[in-house]
JSON list of C-alpha atoms in Angstrom, two decimals:
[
{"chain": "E", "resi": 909, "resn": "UNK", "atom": "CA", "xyz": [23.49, -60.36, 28.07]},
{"chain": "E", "resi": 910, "resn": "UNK", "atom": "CA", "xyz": [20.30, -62.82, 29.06]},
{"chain": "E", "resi": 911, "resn": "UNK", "atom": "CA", "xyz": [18.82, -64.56, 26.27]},
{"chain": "E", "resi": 912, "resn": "UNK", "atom": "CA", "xyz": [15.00, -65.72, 25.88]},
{"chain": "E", "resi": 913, "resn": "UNK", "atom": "CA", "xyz": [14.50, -68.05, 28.17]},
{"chain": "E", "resi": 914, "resn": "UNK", "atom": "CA", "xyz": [11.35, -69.63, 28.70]},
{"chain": "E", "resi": 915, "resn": "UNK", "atom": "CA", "xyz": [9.53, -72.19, 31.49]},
{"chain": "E", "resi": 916, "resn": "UNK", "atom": "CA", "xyz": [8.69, -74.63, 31.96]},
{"chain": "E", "resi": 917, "resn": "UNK", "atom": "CA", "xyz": [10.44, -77.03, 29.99]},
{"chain": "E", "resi": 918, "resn": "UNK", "atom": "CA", "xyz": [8.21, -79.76, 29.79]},
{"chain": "E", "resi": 919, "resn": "UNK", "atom": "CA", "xyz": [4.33, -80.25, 30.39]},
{"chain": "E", "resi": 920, "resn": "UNK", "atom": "CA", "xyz": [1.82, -82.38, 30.44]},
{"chain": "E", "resi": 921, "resn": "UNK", "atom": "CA", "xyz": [-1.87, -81.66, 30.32]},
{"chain": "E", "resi": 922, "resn": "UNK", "atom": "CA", "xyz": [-4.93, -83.52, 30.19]},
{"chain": "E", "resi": 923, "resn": "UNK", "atom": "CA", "xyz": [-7.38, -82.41, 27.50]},
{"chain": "E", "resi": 924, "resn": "UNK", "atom": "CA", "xyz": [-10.25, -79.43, 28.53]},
{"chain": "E", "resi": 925, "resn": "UNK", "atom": "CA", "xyz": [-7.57, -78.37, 31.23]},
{"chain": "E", "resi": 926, "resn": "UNK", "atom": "CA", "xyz": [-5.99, -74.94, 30.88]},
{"chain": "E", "resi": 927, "resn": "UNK", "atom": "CA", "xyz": [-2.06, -74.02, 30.85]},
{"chain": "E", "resi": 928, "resn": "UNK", "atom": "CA", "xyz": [0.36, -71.03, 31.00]},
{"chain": "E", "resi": 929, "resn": "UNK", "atom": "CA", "xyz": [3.54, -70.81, 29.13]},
{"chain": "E", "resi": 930, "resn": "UNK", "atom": "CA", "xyz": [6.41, -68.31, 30.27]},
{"chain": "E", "resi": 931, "resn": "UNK", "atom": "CA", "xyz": [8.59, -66.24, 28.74]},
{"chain": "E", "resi": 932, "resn": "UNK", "atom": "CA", "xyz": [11.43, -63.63, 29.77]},
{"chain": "E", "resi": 933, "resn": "UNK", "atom": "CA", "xyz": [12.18, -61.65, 26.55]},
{"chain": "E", "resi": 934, "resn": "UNK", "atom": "CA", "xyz": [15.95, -60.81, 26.17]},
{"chain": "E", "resi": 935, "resn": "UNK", "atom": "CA", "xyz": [17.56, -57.83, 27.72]},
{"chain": "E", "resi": 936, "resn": "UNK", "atom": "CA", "xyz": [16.47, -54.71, 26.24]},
{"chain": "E", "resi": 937, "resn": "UNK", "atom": "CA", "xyz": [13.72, -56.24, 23.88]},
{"chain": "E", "resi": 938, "resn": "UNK", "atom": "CA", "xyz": [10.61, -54.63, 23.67]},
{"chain": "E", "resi": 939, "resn": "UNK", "atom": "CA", "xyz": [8.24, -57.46, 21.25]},
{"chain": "E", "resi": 940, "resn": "UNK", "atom": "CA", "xyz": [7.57, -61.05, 22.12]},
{"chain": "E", "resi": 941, "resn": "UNK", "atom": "CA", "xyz": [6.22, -62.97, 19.32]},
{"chain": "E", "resi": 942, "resn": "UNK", "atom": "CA", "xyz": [4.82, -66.69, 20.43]},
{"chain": "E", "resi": 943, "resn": "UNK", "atom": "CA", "xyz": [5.03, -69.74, 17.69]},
{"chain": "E", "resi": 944, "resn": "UNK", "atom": "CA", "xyz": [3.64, -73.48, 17.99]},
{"chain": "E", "resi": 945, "resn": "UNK", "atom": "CA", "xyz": [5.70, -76.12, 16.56]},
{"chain": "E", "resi": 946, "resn": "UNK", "atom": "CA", "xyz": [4.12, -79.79, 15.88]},
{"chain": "E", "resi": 947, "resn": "UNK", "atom": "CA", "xyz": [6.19, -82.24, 15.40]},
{"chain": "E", "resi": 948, "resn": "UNK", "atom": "CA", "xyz": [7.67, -82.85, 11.97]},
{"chain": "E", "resi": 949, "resn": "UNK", "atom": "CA", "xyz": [6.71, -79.35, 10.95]},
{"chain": "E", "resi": 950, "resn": "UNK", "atom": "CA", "xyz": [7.81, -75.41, 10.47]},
{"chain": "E", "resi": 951, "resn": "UNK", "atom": "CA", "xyz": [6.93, -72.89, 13.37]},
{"chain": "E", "resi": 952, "resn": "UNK", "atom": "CA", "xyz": [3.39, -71.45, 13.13]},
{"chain": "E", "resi": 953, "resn": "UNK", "atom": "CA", "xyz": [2.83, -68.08, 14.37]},
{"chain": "E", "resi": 954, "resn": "UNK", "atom": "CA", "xyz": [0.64, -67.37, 17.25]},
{"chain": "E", "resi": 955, "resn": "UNK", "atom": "CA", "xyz": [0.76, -63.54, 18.14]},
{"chain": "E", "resi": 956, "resn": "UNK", "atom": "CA", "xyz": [2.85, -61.09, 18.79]},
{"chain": "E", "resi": 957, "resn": "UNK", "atom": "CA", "xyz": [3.15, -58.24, 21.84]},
{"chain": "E", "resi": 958, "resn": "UNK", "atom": "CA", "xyz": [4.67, -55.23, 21.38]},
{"chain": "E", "resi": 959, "resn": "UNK", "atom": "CA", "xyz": [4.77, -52.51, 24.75]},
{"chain": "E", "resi": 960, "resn": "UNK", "atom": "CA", "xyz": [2.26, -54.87, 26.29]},
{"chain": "E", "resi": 961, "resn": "UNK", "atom": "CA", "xyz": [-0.26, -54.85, 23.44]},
{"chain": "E", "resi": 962, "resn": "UNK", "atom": "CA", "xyz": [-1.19, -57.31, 20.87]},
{"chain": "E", "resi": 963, "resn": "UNK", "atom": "CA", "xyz": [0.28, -56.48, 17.54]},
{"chain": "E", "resi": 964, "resn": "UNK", "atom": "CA", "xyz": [-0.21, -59.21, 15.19]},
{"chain": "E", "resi": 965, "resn": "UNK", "atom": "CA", "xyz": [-2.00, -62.37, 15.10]},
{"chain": "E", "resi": 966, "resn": "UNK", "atom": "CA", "xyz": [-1.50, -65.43, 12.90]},
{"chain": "E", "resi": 967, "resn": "UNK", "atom": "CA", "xyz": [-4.61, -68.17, 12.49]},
{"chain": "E", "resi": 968, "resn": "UNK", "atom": "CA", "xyz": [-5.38, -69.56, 16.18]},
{"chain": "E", "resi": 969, "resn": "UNK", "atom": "CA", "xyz": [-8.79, -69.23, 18.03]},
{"chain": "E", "resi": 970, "resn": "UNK", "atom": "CA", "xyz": [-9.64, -66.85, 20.65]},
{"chain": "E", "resi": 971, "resn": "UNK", "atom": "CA", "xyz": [-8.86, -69.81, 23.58]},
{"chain": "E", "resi": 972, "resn": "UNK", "atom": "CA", "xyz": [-5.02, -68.94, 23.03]},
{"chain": "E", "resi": 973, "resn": "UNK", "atom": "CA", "xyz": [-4.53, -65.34, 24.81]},
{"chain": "E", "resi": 974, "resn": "UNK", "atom": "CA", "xyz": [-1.66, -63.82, 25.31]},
{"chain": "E", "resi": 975, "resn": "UNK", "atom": "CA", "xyz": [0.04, -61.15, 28.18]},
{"chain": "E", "resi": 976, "resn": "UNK", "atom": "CA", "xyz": [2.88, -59.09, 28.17]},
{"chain": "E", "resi": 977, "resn": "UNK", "atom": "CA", "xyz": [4.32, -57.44, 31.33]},
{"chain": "E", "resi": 978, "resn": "UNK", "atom": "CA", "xyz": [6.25, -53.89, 32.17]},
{"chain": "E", "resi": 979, "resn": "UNK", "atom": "CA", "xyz": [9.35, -56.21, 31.74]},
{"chain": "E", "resi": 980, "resn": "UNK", "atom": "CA", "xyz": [8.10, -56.96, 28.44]},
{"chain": "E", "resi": 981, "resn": "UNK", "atom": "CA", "xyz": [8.18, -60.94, 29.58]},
{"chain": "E", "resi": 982, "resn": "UNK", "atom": "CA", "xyz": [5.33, -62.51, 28.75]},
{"chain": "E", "resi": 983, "resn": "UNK", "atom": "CA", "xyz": [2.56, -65.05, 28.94]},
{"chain": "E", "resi": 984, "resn": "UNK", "atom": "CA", "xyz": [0.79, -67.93, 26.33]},
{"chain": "E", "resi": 985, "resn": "UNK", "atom": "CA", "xyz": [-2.57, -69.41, 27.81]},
{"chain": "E", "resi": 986, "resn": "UNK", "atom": "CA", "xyz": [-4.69, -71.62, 26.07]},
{"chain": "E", "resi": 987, "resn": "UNK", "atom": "CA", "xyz": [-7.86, -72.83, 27.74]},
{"chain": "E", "resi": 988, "resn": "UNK", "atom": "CA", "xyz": [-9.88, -76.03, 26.59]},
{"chain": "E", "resi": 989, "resn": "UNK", "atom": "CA", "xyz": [-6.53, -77.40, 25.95]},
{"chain": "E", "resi": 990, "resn": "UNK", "atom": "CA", "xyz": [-7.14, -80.39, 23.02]},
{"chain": "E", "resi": 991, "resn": "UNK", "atom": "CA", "xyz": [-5.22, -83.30, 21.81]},
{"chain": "E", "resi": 992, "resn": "UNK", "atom": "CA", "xyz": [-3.76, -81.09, 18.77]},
{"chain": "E", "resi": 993, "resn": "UNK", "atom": "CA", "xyz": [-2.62, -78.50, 21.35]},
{"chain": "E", "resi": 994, "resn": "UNK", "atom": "CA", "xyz": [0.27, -81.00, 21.81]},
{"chain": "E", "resi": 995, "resn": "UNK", "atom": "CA", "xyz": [3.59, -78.90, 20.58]},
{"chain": "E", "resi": 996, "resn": "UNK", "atom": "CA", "xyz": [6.57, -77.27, 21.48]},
{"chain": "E", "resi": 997, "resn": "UNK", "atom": "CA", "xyz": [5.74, -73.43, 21.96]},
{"chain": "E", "resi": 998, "resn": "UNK", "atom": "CA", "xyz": [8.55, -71.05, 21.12]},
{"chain": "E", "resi": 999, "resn": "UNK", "atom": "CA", "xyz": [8.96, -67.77, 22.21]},
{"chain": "E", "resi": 1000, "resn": "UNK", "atom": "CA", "xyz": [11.17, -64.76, 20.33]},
{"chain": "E", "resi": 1001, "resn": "UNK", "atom": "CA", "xyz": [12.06, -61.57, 21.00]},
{"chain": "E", "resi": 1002, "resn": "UNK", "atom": "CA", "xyz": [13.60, -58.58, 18.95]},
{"chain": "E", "resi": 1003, "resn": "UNK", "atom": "CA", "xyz": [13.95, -54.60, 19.39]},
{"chain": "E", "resi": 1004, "resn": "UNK", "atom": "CA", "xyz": [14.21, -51.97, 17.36]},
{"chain": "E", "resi": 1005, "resn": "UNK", "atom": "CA", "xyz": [17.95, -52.52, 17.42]},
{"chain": "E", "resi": 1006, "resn": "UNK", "atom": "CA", "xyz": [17.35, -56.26, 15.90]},
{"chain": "E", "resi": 1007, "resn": "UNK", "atom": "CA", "xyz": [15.39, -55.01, 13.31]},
{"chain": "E", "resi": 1008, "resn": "UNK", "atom": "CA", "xyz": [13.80, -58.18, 11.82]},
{"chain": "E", "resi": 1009, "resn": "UNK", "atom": "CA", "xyz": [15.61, -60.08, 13.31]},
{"chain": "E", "resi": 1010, "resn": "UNK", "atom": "CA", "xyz": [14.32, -62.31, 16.25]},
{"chain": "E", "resi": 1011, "resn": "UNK", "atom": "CA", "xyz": [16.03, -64.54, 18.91]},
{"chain": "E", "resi": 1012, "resn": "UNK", "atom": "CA", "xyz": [14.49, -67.92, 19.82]},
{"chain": "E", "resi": 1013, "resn": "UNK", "atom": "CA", "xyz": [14.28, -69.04, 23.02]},
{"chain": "E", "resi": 1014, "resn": "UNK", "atom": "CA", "xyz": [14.51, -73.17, 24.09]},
{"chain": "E", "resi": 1015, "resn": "UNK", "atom": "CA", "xyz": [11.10, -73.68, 24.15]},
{"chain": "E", "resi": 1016, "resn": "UNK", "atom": "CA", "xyz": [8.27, -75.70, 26.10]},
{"chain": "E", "resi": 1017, "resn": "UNK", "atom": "CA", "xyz": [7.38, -79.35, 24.83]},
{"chain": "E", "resi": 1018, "resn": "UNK", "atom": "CA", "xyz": [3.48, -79.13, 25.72]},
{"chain": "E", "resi": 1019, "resn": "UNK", "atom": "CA", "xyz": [1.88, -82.78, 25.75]},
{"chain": "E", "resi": 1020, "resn": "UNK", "atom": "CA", "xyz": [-2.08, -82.80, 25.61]},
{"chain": "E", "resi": 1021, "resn": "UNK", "atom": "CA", "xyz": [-3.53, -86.30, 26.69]},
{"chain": "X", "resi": 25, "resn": "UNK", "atom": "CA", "xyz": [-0.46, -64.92, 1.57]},
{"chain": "X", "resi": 26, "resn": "UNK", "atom": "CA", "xyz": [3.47, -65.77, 1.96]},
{"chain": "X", "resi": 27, "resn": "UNK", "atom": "CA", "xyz": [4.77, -69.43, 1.53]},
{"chain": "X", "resi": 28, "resn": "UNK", "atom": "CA", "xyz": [7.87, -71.25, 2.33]},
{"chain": "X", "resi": 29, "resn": "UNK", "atom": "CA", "xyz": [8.76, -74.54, 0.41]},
{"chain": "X", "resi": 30, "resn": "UNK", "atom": "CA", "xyz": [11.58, -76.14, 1.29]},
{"chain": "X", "resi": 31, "resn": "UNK", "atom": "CA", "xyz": [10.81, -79.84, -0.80]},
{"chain": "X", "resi": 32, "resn": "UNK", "atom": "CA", "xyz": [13.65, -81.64, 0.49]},
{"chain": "X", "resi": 33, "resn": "UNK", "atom": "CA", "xyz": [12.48, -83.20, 4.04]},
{"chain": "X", "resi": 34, "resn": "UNK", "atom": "CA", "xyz": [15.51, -85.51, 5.22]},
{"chain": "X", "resi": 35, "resn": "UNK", "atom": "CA", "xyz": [19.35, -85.54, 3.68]},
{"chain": "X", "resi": 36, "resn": "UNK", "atom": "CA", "xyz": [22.11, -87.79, 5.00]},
{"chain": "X", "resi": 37, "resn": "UNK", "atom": "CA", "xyz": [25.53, -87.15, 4.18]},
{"chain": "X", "resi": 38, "resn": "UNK", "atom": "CA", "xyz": [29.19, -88.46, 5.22]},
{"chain": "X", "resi": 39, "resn": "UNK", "atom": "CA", "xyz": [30.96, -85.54, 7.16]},
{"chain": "X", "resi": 40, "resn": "UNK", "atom": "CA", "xyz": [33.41, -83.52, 4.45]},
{"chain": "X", "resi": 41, "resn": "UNK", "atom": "CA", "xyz": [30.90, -83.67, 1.68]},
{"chain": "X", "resi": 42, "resn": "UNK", "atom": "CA", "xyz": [28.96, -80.38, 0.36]},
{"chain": "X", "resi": 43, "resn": "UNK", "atom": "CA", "xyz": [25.34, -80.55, 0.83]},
{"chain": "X", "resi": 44, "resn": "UNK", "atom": "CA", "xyz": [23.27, -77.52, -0.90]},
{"chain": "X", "resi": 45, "resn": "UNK", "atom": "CA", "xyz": [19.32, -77.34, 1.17]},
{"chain": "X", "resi": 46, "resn": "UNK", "atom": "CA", "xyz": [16.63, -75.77, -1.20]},
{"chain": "X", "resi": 47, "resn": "UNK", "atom": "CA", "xyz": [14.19, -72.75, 0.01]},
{"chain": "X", "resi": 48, "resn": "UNK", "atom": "CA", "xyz": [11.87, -71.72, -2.61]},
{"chain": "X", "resi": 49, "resn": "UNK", "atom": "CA", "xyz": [9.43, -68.82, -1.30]},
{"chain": "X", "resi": 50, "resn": "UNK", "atom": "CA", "xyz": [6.48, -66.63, -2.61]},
{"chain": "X", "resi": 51, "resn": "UNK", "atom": "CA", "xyz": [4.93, -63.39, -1.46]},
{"chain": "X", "resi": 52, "resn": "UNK", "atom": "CA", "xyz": [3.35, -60.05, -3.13]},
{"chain": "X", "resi": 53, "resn": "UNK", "atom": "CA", "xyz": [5.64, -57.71, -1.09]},
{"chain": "X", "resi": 54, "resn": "UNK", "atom": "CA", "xyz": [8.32, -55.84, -3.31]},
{"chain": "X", "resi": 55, "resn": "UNK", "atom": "CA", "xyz": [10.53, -55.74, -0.09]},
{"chain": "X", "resi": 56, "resn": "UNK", "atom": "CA", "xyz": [10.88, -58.23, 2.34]},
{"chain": "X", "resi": 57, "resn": "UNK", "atom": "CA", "xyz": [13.09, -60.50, 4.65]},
{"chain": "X", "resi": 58, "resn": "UNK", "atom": "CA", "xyz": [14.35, -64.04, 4.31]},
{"chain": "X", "resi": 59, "resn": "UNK", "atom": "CA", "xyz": [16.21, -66.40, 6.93]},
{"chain": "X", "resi": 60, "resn": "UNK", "atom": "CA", "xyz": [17.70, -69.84, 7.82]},
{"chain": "X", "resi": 61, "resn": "UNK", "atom": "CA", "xyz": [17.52, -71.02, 11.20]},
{"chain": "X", "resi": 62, "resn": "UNK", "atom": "CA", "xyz": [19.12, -74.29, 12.18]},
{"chain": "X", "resi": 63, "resn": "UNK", "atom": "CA", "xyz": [17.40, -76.43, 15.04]},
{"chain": "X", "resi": 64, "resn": "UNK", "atom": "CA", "xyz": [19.55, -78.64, 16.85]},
{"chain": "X", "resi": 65, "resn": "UNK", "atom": "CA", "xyz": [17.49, -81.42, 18.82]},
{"chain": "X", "resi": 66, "resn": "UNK", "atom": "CA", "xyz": [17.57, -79.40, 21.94]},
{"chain": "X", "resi": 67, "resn": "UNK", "atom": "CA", "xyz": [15.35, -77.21, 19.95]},
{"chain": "X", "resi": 68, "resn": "UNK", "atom": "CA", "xyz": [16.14, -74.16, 20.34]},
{"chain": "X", "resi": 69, "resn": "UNK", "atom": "CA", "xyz": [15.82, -71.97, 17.00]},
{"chain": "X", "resi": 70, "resn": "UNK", "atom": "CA", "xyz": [19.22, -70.62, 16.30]},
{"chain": "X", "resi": 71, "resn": "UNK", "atom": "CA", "xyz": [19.52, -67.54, 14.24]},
{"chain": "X", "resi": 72, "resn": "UNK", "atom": "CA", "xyz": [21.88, -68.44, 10.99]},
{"chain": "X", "resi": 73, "resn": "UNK", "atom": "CA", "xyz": [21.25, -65.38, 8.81]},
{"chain": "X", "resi": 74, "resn": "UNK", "atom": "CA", "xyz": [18.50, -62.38, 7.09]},
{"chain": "X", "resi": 75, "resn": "UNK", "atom": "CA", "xyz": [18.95, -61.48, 3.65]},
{"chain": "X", "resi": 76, "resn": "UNK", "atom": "CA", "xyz": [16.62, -58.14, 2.29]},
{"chain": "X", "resi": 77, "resn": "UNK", "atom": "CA", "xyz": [15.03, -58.96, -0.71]},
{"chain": "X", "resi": 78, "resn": "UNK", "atom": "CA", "xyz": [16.88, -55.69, -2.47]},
{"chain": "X", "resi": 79, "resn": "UNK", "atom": "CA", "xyz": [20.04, -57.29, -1.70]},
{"chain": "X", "resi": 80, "resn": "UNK", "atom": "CA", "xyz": [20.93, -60.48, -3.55]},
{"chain": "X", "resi": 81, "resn": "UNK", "atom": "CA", "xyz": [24.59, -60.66, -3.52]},
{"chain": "X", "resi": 82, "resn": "UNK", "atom": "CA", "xyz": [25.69, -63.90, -1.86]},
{"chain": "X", "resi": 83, "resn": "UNK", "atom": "CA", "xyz": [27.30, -64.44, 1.06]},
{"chain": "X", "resi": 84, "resn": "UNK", "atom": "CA", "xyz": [30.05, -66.87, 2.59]},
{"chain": "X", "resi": 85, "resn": "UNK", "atom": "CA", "xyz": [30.31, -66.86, 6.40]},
{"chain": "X", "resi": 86, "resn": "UNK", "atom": "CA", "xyz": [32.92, -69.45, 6.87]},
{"chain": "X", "resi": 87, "resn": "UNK", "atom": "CA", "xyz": [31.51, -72.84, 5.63]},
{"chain": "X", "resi": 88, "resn": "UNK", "atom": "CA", "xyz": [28.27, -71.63, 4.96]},
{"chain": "X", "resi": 89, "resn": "UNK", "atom": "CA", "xyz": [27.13, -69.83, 1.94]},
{"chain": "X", "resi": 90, "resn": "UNK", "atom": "CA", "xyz": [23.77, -68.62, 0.93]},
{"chain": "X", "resi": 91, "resn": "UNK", "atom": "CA", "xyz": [22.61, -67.89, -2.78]},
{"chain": "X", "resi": 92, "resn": "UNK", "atom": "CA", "xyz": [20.14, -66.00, -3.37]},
{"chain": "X", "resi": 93, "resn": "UNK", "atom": "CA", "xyz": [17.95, -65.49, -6.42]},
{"chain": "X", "resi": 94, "resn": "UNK", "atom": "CA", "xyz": [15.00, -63.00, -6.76]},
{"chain": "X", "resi": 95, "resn": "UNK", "atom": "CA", "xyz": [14.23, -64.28, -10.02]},
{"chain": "X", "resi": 96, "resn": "UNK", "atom": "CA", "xyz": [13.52, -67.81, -8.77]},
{"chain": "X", "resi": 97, "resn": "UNK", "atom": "CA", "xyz": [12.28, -66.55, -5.25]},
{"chain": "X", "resi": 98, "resn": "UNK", "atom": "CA", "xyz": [14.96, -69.20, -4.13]},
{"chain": "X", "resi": 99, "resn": "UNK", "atom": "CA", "xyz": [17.28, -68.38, -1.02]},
{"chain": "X", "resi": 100, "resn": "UNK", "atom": "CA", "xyz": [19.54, -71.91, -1.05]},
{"chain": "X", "resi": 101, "resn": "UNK", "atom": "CA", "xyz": [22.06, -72.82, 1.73]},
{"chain": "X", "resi": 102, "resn": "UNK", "atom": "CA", "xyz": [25.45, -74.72, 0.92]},
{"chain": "X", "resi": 103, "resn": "UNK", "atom": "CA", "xyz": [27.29, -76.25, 3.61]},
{"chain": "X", "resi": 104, "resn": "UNK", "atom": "CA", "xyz": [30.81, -76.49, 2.63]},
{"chain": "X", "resi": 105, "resn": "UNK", "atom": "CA", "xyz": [33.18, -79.81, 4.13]},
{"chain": "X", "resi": 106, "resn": "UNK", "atom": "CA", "xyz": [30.16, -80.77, 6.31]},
{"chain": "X", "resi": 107, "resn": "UNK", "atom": "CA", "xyz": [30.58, -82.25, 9.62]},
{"chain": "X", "resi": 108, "resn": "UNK", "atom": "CA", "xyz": [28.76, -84.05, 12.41]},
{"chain": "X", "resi": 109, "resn": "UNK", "atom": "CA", "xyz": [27.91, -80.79, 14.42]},
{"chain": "X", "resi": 110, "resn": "UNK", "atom": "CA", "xyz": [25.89, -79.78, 11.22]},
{"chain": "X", "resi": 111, "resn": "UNK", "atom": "CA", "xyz": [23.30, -82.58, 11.90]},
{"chain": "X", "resi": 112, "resn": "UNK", "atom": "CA", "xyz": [19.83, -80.92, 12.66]},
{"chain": "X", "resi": 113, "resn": "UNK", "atom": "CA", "xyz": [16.70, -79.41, 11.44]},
{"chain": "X", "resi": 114, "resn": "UNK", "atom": "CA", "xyz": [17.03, -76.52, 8.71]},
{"chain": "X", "resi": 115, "resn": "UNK", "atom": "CA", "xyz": [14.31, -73.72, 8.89]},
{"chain": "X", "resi": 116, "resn": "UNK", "atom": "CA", "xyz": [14.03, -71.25, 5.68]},
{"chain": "X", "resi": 117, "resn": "UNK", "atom": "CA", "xyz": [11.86, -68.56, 6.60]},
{"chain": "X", "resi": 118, "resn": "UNK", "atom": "CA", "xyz": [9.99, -65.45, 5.29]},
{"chain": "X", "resi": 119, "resn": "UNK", "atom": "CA", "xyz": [8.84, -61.93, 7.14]},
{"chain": "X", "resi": 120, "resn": "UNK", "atom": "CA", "xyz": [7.35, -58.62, 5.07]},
{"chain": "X", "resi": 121, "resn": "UNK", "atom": "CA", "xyz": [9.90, -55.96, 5.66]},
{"chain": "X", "resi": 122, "resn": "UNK", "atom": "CA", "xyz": [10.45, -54.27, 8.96]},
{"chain": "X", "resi": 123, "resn": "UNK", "atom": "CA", "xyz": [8.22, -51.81, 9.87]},
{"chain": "X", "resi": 124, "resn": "UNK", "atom": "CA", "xyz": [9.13, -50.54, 13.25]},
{"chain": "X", "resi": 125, "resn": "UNK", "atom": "CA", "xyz": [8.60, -54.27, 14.66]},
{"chain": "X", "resi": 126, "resn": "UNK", "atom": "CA", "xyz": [9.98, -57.48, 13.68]},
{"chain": "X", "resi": 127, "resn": "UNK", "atom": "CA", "xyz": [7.16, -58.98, 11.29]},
{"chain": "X", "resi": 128, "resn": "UNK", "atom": "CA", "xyz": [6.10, -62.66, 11.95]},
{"chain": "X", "resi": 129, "resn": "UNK", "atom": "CA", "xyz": [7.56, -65.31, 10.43]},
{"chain": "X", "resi": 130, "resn": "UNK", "atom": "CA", "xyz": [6.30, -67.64, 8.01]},
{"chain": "X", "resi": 131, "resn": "UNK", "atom": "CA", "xyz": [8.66, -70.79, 8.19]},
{"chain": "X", "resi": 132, "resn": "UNK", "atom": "CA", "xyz": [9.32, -73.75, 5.49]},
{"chain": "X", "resi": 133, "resn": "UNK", "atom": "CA", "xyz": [8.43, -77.57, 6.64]},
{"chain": "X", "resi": 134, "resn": "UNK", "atom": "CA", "xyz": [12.48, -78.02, 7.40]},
{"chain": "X", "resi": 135, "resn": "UNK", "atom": "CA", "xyz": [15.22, -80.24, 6.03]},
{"chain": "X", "resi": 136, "resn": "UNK", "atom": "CA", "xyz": [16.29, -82.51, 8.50]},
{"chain": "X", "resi": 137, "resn": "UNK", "atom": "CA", "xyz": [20.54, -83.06, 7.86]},
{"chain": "X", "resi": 138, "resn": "UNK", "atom": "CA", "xyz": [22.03, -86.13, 9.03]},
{"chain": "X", "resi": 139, "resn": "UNK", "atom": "CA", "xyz": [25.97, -85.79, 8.87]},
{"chain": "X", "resi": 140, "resn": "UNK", "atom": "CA", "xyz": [27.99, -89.59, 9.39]},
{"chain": "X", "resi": 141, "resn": "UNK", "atom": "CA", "xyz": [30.97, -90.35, 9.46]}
]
């Protein structure tokens, strides 16, 4: 069985620029749920996608958007990137058959200069 | 609104000695979900265990244990005998109860665990 995995690994951005984050949910997982990490601190949550709709979205402005595929892998862009954008974005998926339970995948450190 | 506190932010501890990491949460559901994650520095979240907030037996999965007390809205985690492999970043985290999908997760500030020999 695949886990979440997620690319890329690292990234480096200048500020105003735009990025895409990837990530391939875990076999048989239906719901992608995206999280930003700053250092020193607790994830945040971002949004989740269930069967390629939204379905939940935690406190982040409109310039972070979010895709999910057939597949159910699935996309983070955030436009007018800014200094605080700096992170490392997690992605998670679960089924029905996880229940509440979600499964991490490495990450991608994001650095906004 | 649901909040995680987790008031310890760093503990250091010579390997074989117990170390207990705090989790105090609130929310205004009657039923929900609580978890630790542990966060090595590669950073990947890993999965440690979900309790249901109608359950509050404790639980011993080798040398971890978890207490967990509804009347506190505490959900500690004991590491029995540490050792070095335990050193990393501690996440206690909260999610309303499952409704179909997984709920998001609201996540403590972490304990960071430093385990020496």
């Amino acid at each position: 069985e695949t886990g979440v995995t997620q690319s890329p690994t690292h990234l480096i951005k200048t500020r105003g620029q735009q990025v895409t984050l990837r990530c391939s949910s875990q076999s048989g997982h239906n719901t992608v749920s995206w999280y930003q990490q700053a250092l020193g601190q607790g994830p945040q949550f971002i949004f989740q996608y269930y069967r390629e709709e939204e379905n939940g979205r935690g406190n982040f402005p409109p310039r972070f958007s979010g895709l999910q595929f057939p597949n159910y892998s699935s996309e983070l862009n955030v436009n007018a990137l800014e200094l605080d954008d700096s992170a490392l974005y997690l992605c998670a998926s679960s089924s029905r058959t996880s229940g509440s339970e979600q499964y991490f995948g490495p990450g991608t450190r994001l650095t906004v200069t | 609104a649901q909040k995680v506190t987790q008031a310890q932010t760093e503990i250091s501890v010579v390997e074989k000695e117990d170390v207990t990491l705090d989790c105090v949460y609130e929310t205004r559901d009657t039923t929900y979900y609580l978890f630790w994650y542990k966060q090595p520095p590669s950073g990947e979240l890993v999965f440690l265990i979900r309790r249901n907030s109608f359950d509050e037996q404790n639980e011993i999965s080798g040398r971890y244990s978890w207490n967990f007390q509804k009347s506190t809205s505490s959900f500690n985690f004991t590491i029995t005998a540490s050792q070095v492999v335990d050193s990393a970043v501690y996440f206690c985290a909260l999610s309303e109860a499952y409704t179909g999908t997984a709920s998001k997760l609201t996540f403590g500030t972490g304990t960071r665990l430093q385990v020496t020999l």
